[in-house]
mmCIF file of N, CA and C in Angstrom:
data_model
loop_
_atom_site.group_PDB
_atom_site.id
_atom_site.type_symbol
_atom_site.label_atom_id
_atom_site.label_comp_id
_atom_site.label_asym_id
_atom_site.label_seq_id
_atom_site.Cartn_x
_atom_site.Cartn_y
_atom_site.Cartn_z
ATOM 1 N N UNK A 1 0.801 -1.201 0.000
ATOM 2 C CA UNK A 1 0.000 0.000 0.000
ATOM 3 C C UNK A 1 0.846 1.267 0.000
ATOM 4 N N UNK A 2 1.624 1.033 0.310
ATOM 5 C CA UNK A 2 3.344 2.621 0.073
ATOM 6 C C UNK A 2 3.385 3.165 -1.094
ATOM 7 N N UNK A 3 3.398 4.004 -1.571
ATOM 8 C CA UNK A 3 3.423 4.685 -2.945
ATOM 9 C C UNK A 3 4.909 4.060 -3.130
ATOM 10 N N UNK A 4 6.081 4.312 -2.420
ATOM 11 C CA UNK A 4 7.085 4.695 -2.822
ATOM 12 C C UNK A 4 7.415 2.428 -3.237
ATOM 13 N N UNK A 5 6.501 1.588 -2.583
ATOM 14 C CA UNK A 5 6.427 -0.066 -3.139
ATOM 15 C C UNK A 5 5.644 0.140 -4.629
ATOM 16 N N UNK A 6 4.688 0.819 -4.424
ATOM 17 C CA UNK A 6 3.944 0.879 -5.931
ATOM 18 C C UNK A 6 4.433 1.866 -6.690
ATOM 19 N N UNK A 7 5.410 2.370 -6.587
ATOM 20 C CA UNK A 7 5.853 2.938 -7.733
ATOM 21 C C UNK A 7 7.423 2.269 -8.183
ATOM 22 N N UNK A 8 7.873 1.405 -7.351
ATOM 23 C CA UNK A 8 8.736 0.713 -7.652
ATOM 24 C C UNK A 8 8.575 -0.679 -8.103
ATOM 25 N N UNK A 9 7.397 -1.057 -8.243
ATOM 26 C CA UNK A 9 6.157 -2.314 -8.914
ATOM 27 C C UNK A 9 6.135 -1.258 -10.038
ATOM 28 N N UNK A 10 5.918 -0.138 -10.727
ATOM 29 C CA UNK A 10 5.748 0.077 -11.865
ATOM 30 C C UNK A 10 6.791 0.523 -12.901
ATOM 31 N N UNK A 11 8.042 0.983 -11.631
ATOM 32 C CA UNK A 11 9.161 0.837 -12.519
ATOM 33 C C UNK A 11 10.057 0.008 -12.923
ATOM 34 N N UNK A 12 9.525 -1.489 -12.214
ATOM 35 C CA UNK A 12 10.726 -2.347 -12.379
ATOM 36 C C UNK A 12 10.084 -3.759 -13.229
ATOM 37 N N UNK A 13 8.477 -3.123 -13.778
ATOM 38 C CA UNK A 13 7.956 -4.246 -14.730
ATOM 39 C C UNK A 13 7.826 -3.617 -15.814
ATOM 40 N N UNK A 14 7.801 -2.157 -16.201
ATOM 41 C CA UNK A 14 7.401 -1.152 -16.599
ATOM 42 C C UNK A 14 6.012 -1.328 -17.208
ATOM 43 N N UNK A 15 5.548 -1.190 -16.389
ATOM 44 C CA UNK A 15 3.687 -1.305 -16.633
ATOM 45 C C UNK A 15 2.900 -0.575 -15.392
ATOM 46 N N UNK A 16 1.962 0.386 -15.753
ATOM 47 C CA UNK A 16 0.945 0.884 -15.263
ATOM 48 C C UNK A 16 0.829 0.401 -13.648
ATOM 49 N N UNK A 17 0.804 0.898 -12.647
ATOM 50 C CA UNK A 17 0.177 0.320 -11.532
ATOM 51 C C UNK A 17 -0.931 0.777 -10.943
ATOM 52 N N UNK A 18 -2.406 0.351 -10.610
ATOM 53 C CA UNK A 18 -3.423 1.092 -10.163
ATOM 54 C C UNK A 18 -3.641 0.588 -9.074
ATOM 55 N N UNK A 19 -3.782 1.932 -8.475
ATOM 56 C CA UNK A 19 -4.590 1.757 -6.884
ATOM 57 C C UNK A 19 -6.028 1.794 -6.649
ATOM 58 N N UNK A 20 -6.381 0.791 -6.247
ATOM 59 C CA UNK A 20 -8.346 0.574 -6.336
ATOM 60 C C UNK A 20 -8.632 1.678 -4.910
ATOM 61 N N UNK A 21 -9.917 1.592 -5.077
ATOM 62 C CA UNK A 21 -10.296 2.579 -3.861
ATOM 63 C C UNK A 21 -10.378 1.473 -2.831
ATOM 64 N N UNK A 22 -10.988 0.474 -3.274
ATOM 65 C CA UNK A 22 -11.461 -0.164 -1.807
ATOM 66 C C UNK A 22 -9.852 -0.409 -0.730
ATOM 67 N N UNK A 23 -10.016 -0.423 0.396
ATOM 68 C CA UNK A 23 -9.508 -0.459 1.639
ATOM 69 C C UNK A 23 -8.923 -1.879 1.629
ATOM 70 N N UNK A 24 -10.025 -3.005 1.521
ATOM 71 C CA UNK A 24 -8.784 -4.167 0.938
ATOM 72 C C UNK A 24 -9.252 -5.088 0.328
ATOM 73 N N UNK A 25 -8.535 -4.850 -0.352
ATOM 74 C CA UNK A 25 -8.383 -4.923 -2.468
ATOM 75 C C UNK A 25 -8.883 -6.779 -2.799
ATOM 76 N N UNK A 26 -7.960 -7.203 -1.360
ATOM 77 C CA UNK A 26 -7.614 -8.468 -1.367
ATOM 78 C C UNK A 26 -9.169 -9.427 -1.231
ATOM 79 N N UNK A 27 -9.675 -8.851 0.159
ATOM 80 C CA UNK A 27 -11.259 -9.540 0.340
ATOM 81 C C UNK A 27 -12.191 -8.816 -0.779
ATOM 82 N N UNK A 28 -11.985 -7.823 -1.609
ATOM 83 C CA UNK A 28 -12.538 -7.649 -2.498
ATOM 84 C C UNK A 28 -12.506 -8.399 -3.965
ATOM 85 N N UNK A 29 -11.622 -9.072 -3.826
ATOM 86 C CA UNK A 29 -11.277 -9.858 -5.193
ATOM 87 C C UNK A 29 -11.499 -11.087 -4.923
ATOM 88 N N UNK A 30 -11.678 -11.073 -3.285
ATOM 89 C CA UNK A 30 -12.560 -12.411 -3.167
ATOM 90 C C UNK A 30 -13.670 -12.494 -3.531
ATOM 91 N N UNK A 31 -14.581 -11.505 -3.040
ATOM 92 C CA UNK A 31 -15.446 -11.403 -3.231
ATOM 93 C C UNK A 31 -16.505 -11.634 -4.926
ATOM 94 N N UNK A 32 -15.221 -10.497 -5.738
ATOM 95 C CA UNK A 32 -15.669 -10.463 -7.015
ATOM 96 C C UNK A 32 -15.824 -11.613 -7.538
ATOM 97 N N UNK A 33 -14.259 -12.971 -7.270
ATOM 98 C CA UNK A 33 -14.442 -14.402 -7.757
ATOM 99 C C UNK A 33 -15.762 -14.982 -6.815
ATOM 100 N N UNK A 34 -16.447 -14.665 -6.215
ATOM 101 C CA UNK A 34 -17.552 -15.201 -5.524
ATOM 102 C C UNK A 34 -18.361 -15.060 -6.016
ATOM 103 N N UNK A 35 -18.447 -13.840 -6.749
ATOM 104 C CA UNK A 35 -19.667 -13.355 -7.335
ATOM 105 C C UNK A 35 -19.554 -14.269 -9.190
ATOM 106 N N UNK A 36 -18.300 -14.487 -9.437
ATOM 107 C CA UNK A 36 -18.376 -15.259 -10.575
ATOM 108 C C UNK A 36 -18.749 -16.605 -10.308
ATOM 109 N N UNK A 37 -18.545 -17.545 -9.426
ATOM 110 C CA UNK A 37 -18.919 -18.263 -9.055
ATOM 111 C C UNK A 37 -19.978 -18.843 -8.710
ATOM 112 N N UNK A 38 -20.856 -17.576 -7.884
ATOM 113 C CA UNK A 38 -22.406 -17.489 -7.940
ATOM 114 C C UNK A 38 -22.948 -17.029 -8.813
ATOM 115 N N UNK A 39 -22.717 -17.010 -9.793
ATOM 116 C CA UNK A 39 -23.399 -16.823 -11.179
ATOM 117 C C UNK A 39 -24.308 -15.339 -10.987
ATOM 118 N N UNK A 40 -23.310 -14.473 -10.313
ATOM 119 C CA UNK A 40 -23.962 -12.825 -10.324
ATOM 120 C C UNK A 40 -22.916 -12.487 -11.528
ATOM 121 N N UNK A 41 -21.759 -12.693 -12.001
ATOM 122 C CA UNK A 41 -21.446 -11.998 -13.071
ATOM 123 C C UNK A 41 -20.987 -13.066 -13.605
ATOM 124 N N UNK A 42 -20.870 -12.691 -14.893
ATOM 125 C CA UNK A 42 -20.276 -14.049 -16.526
ATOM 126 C C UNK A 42 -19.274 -14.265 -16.253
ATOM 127 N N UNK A 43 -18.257 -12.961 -15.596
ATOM 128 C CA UNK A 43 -16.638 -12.997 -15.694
ATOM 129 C C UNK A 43 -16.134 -12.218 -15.114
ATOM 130 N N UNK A 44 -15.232 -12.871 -14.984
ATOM 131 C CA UNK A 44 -14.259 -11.902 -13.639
ATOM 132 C C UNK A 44 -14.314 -10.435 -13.829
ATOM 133 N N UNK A 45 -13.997 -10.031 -15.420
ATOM 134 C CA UNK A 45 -13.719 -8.921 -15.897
ATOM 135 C C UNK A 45 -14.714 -8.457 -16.159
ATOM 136 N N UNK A 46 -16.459 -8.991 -15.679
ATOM 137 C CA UNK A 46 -17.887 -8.164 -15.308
ATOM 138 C C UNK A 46 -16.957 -7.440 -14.241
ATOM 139 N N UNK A 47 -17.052 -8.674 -13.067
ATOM 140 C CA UNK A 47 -17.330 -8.219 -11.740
ATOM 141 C C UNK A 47 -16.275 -7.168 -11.142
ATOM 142 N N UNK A 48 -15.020 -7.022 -11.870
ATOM 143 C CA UNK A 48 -13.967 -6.036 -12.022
ATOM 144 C C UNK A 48 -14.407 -4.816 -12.103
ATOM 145 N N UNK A 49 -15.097 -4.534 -13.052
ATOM 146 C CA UNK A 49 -15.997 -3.673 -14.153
ATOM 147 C C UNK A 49 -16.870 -3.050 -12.637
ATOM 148 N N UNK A 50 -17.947 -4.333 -12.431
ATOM 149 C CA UNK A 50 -19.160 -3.760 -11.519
ATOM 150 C C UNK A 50 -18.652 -3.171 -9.842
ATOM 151 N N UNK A 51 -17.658 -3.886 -9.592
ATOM 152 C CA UNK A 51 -17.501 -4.030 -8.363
ATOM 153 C C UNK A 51 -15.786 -2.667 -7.618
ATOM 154 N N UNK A 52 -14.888 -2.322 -8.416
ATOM 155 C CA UNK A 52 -14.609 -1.711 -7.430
ATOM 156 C C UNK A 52 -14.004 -0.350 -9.060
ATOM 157 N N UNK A 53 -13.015 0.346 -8.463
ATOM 158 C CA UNK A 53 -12.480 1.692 -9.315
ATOM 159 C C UNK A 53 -11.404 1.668 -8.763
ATOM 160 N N UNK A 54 -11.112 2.999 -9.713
ATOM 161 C CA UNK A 54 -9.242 3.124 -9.674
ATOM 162 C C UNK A 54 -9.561 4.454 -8.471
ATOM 163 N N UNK A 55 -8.425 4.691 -7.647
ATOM 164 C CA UNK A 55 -7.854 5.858 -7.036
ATOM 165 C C UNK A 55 -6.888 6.273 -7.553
ATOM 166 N N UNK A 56 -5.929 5.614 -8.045
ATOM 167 C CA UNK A 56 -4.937 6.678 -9.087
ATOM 168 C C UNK A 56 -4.140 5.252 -9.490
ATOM 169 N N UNK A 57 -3.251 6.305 -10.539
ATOM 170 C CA UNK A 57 -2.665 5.081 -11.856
ATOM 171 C C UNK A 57 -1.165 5.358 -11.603
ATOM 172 N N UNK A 58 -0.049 5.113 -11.010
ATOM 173 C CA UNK A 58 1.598 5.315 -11.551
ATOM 174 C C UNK A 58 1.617 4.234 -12.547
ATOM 175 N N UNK A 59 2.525 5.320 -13.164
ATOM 176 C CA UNK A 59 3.130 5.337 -14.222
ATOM 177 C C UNK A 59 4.646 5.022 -14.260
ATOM 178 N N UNK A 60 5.161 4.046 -14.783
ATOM 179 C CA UNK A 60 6.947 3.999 -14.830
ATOM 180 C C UNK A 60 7.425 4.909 -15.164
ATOM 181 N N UNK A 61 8.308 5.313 -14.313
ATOM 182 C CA UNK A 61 9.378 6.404 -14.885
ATOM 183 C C UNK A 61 10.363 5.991 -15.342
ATOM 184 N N UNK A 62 10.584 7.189 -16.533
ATOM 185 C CA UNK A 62 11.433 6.836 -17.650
ATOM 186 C C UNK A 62 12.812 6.030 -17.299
ATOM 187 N N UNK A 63 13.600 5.358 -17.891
ATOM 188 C CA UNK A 63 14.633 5.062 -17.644
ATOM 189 C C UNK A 63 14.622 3.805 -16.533
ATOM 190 N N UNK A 64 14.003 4.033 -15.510
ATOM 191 C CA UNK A 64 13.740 3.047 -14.357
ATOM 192 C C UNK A 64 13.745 1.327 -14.866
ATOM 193 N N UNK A 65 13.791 1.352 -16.158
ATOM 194 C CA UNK A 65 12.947 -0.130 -16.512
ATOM 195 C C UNK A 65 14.567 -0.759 -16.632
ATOM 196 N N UNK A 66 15.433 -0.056 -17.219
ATOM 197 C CA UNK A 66 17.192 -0.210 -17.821
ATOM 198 C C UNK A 66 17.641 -1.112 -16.362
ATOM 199 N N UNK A 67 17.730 -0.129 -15.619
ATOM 200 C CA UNK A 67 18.160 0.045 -14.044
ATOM 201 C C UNK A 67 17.572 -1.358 -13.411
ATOM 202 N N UNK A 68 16.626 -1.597 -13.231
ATOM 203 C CA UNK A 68 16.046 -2.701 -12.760
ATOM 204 C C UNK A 68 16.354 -3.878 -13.520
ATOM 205 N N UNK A 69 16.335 -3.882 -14.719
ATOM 206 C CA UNK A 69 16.428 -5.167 -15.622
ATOM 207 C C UNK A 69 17.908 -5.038 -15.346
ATOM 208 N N UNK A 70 19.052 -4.230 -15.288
ATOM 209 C CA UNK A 70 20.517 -4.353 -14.642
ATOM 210 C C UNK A 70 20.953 -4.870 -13.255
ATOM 211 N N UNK A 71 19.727 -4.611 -12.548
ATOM 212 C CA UNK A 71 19.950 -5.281 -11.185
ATOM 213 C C UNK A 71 19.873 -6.612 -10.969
ATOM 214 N N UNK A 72 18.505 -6.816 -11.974
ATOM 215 C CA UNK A 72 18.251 -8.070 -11.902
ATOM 216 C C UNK A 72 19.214 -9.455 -12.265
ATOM 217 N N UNK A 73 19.556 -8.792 -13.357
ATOM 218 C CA UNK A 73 20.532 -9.594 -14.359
ATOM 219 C C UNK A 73 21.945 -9.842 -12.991
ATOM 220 N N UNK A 74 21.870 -8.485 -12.544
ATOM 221 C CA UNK A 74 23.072 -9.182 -11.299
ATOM 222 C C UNK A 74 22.498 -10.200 -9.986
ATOM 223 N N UNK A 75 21.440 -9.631 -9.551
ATOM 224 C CA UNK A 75 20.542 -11.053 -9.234
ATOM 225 C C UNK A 75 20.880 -12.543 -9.439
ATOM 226 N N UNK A 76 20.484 -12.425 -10.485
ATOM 227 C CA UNK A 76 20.894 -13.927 -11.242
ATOM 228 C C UNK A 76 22.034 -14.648 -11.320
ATOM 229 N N UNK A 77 22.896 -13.435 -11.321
ATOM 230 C CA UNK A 77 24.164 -13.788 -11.642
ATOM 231 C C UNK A 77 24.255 -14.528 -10.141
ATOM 232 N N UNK A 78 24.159 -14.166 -8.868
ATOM 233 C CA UNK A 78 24.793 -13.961 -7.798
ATOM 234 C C UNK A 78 24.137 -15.163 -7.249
ATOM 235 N N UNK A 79 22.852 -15.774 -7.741
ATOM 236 C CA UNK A 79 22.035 -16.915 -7.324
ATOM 237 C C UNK A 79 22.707 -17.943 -8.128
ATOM 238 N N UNK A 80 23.428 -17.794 -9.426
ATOM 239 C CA UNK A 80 23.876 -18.684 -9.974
ATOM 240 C C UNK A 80 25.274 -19.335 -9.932
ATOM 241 N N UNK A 81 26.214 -18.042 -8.987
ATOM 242 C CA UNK A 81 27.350 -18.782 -8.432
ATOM 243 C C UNK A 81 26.925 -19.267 -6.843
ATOM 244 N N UNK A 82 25.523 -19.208 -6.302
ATOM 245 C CA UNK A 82 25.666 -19.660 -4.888
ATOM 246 C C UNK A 82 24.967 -20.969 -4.889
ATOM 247 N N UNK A 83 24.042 -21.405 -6.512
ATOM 248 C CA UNK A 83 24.316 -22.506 -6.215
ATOM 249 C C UNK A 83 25.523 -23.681 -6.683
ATOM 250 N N UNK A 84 26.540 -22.899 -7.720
ATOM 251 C CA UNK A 84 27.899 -23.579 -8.160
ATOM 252 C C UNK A 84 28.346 -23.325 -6.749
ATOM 253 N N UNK A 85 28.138 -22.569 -5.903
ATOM 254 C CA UNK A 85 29.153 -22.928 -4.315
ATOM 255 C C UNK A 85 28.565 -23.879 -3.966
ATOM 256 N N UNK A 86 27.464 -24.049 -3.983
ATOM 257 C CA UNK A 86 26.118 -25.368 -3.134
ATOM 258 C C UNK A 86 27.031 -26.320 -3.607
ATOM 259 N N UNK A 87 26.992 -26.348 -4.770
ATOM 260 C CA UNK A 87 27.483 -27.419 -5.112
ATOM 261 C C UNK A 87 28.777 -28.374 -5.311
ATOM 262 N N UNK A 88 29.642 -27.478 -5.085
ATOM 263 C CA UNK A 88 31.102 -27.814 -4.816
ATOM 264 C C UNK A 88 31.488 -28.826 -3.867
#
């Protein structure tokens, strides 16, 4: 729920991140698959539709996407000599 987690979720997939209004998002998406389930909506993406809204949208900032996909790549790297140590 931190701006400064959701805006680092949108710079490091580089895709859109929206914040719903409801309070929590989580028993709400239960809910919505409940409602697909009980045959109140056709599809998830009714009950999406019927059931909650955006409070605001970040946006990736520019450049951010380079940076992250560079970290990552060292990530990998660093998981991939610890399991050549595992394995020694």
């Amino acid at each position: 729920q931190h701006p400064l987690t959701r805006q680092l979720l949108a710079d490091a997939c580089g895709l859109p991140v929206v914040t719903p209004v409801a309070e929590e998002p989580v028993i709400l998406g239960s809910a919505m698959l409940g409602a697909v389930a009980g045959g109140l909506a056709v599809s998830v993406i009714e009950a999406m539709q019927a059931m909650s809204a955006a409070r605001e949208t970040l946006t990736p900032s520019l450049g951010m996407r380079e940076l992250h996909a560079r970290r990552f790549a060292a990530y990998q790297r660093l998981q991939q000599d610890g399991r050549m140590l595992r394995d020694c």
